[in-house]
Short mmCIF file of C-alpha atoms and ligand atoms in Angstrom, two decimals:
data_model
loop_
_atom_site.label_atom_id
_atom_site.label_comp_id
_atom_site.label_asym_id
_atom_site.label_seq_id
_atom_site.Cartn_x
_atom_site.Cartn_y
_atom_site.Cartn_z
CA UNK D 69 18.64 -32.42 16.93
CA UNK D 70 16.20 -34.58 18.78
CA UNK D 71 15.37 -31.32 21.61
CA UNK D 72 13.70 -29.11 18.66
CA UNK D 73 11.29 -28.95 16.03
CA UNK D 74 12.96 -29.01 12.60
CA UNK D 75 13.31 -26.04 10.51
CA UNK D 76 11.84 -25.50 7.63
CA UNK D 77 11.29 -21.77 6.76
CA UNK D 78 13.93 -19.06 6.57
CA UNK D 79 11.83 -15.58 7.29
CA UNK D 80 13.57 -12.37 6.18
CA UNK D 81 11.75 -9.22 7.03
CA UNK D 82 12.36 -6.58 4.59
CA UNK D 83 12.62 -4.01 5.53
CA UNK D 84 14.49 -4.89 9.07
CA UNK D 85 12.57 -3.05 11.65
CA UNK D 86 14.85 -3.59 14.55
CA UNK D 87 17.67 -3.09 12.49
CA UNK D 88 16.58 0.24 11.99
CA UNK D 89 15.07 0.25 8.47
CA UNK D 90 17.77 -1.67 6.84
CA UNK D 91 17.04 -3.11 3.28
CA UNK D 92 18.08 -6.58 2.33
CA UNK D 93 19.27 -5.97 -1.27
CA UNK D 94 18.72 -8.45 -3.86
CA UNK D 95 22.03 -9.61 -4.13
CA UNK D 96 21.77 -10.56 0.18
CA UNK D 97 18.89 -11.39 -0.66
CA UNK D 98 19.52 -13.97 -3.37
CA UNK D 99 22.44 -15.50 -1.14
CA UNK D 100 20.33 -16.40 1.99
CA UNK D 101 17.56 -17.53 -0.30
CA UNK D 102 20.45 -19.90 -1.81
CA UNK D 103 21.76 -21.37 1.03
CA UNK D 104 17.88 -21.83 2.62
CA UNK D 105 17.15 -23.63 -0.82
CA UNK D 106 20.47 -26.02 -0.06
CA UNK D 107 19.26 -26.76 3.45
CA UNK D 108 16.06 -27.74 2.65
CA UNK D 109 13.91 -24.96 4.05
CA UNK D 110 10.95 -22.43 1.81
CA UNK D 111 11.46 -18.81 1.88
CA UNK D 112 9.13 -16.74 3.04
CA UNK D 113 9.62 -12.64 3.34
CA UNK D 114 7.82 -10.31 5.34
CA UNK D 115 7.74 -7.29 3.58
CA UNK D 116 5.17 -5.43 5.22
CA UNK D 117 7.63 -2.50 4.52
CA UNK D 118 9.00 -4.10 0.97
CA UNK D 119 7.83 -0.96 -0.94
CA UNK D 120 10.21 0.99 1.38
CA UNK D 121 13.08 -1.45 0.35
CA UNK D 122 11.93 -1.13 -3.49
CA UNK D 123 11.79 2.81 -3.75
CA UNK D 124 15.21 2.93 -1.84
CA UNK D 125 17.30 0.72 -4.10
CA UNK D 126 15.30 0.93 -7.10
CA UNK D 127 14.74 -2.86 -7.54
CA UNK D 128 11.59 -4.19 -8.42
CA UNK D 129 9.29 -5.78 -6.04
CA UNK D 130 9.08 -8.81 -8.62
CA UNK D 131 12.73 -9.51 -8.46
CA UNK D 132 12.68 -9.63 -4.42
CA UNK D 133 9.64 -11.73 -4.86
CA UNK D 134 11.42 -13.90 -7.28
CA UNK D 135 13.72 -14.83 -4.27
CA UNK D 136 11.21 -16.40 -2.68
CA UNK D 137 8.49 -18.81 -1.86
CA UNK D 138 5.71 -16.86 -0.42
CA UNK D 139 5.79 -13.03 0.33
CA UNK D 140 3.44 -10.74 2.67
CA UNK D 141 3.00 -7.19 1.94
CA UNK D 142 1.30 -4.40 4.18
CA UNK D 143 -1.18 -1.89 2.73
CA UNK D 144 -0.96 0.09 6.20
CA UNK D 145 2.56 1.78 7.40
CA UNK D 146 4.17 3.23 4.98
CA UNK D 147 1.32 2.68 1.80
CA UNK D 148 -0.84 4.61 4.49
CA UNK D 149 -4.19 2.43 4.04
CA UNK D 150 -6.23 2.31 7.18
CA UNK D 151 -6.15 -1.57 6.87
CA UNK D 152 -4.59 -4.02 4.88
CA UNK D 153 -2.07 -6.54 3.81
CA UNK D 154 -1.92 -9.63 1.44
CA UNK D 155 -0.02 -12.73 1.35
CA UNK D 156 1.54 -13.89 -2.50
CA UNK D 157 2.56 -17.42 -3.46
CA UNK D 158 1.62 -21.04 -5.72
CA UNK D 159 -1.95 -21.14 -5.93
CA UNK D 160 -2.04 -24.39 -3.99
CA UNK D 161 -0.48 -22.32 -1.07
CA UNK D 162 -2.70 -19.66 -1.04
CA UNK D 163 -5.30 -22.34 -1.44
CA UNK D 164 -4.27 -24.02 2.11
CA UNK D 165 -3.67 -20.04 3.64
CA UNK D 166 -7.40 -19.04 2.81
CA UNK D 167 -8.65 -22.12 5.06
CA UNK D 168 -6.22 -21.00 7.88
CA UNK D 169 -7.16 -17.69 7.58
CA UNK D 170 -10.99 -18.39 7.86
CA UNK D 171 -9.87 -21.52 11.19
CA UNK D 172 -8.08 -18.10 12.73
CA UNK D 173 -11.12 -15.79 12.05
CA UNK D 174 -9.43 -13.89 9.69
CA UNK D 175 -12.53 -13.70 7.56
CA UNK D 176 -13.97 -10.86 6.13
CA UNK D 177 -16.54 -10.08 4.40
CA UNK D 178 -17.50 -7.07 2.87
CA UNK D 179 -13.84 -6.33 2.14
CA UNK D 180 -14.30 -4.16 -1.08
CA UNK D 181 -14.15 -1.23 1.01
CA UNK D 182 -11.00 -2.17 2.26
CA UNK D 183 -9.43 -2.82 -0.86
CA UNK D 184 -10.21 0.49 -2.15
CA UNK D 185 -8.20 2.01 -0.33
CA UNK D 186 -5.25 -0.76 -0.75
CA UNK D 187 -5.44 -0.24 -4.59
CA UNK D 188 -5.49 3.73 -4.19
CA UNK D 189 -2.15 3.02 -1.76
CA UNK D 190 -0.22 1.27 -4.39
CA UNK D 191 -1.44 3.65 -7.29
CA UNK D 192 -0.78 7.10 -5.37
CA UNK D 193 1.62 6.19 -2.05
CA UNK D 194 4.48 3.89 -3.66
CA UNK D 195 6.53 7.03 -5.35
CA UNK D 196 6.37 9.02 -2.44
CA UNK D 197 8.19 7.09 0.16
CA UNK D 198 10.98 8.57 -1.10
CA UNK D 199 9.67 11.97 0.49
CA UNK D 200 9.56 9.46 4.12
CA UNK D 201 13.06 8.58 3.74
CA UNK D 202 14.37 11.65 2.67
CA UNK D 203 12.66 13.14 5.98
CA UNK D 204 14.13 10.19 7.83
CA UNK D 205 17.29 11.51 6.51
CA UNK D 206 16.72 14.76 7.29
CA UNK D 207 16.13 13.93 11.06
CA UNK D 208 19.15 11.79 11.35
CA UNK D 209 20.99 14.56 10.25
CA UNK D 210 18.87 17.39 12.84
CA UNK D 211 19.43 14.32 15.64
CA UNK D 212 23.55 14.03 15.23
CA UNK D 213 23.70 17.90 15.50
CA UNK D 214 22.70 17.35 19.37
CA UNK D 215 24.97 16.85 22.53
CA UNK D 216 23.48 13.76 24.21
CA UNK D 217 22.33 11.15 21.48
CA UNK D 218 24.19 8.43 19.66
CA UNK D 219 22.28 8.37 16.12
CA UNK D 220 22.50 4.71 13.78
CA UNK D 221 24.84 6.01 11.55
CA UNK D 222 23.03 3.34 8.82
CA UNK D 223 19.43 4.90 7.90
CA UNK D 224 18.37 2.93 4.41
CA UNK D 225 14.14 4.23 4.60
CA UNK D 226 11.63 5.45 7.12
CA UNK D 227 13.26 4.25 10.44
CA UNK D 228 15.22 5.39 13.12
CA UNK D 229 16.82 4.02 16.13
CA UNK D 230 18.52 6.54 18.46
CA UNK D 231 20.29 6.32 22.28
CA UNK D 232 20.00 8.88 24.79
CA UNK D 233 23.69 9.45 26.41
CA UNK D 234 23.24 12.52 28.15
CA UNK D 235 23.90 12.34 32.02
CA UNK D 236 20.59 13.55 33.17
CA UNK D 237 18.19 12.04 30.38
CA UNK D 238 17.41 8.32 29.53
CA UNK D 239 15.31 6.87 26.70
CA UNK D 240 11.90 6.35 28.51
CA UNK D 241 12.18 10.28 30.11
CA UNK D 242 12.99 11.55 26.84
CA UNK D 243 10.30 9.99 24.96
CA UNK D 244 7.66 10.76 27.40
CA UNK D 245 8.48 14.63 27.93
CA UNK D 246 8.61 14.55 23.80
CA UNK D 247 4.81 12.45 23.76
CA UNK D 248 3.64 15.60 26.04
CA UNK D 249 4.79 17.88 23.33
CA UNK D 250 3.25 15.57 20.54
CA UNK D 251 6.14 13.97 19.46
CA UNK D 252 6.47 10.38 19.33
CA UNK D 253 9.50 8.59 19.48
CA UNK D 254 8.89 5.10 20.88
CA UNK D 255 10.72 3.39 23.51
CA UNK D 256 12.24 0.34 22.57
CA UNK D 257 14.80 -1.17 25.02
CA UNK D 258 17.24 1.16 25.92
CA UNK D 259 16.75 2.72 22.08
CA UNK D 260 14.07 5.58 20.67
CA UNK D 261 12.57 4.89 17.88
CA UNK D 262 11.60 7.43 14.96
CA UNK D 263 9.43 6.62 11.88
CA UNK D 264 8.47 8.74 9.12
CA UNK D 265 5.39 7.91 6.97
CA UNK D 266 2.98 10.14 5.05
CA UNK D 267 1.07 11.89 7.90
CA UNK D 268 4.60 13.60 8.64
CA UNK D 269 6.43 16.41 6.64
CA UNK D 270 9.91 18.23 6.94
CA UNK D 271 8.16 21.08 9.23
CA UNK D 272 7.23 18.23 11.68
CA UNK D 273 10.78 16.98 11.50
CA UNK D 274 12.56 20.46 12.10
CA UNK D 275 9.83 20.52 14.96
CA UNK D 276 11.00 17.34 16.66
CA UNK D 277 14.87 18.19 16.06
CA UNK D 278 14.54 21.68 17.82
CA UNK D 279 12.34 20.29 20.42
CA UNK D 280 14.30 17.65 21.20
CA UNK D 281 17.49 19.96 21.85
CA UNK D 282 15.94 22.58 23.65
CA UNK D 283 14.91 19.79 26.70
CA UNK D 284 18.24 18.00 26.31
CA UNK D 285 19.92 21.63 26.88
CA UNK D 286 17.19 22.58 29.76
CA UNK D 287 16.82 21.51 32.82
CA UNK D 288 16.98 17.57 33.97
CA UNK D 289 13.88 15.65 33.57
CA UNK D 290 13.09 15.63 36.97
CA UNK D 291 11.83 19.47 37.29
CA UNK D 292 9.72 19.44 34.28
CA UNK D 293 5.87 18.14 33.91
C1 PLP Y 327 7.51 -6.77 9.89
C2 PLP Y 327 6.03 -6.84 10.10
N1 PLP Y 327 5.33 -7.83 9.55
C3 PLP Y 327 4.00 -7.92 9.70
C4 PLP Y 327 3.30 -7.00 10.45
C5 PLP Y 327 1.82 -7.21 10.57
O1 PLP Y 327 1.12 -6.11 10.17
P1 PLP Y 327 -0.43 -6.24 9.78
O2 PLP Y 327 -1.03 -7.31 10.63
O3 PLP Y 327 -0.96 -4.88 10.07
O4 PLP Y 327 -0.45 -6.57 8.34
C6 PLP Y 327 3.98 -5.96 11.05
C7 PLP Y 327 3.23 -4.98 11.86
O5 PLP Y 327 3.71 -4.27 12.67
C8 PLP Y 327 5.39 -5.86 10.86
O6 PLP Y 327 6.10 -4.85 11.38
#
């Protein structure tokens, strides 16, 4: 095709924000990384939430990584570090990535500090995602229970997409009568979106669920501050 550039990288985030969390499994995986290989293109995966995807199916992060050419992970989200990510592949690649890194002004310096914390994620917050998605499940579960949502009924990890089908309520009323009662549940689209990480527990959860049914059983948006 003469109208666009050629492709040359197939991206697979993992996990799928947008699609609510999902995990590509390594057997998906390993298919879309075949066909990319047949077409000519690298794979690269964006696993800024891969450790999500690892502790939920119980497949190493090596054998995603296997799959592919180059792989980012995130130190932040889930792993909870206050800053943080790195980027894995052939030493010649990482070789060319430091350069671009530096011609974007990604450098940094005095990173040690940093990296503390990155190494004390991996050592202490890998294990317990499982206590994120089991919370995740936990407000699914609290979410369905109320008149006037329509709940993913696929949640793999620590996300949550939700629709507000009540008459009187929409997403972006719901959300911001929640914010004022320190909940968060972000807007996307016409969707809410929940996340669990390690700054949230199953009291908080129970919290947002009962919350969240008492204004969708209350009066319409309208008459409330
Ligand atoms: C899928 C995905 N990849 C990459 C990033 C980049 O994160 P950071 O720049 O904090 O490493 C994000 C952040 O939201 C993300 O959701």
């Amino acid at each position: 095709m003469v109208y666009t550039p050629p492709a040359t990288l197939l991206c697979v985030e993992q996990t799928h924000n947008l699609g609510g969390g999902t995990v590509w499994t390594l057997d998906e995986l390993t298919a879309v990384a075949q066909t990319a290989r047949q077409l000519g293109l690298a794979v690269h995966m964006d696993g800024a939430r891969l450790m999500n995807a690892v502790i939920a199916t119980g497949t190493p992060a090596a054998a995603f990584a296997a799959q592919t050419d180059t792989l980012w992970l995130d130190f932040t989200k889930g792993l909870g570090a206050p800053i943080g990510a790195v980027l894995a592949g052939s030493a010649e690649f990482i070789e060319r990535a430091r350069r671009y890194k530096h011609v974007f002004g990604g450098a940094m310096r005095q990173a040690g500090i940093a990296a503390a914390a990155c190494l004390y994620a991996l050592d202490h917050h890998v294990e317990r995602l499982a206590e994120d998605h089991a919370n995740m499940q936990r407000l699914a579960a609290g979410l369905r229970a109320i008149d006037g949502l329509s709940v993913d009924d696929r949640v793999d990890t620590n996300i949550l997409f939700f629709e507000v089908t009540h008459p009187a309520w929409d997403a972006a009323a719901l959300s911001a009568a929640l914010a004022r009662r320190g909940v968060q549940f972000v807007q996307l689209g016409h969707r809410l979106r929940a996340v669990t990480h390690l700054d949230v527990d199953a009291e908080q959860i129970d919290t947002a669920v009962a919350l969240t049914a008492e204004l969708l059983a209350g009066p319409p948006p309208e008459t409330r501050s």
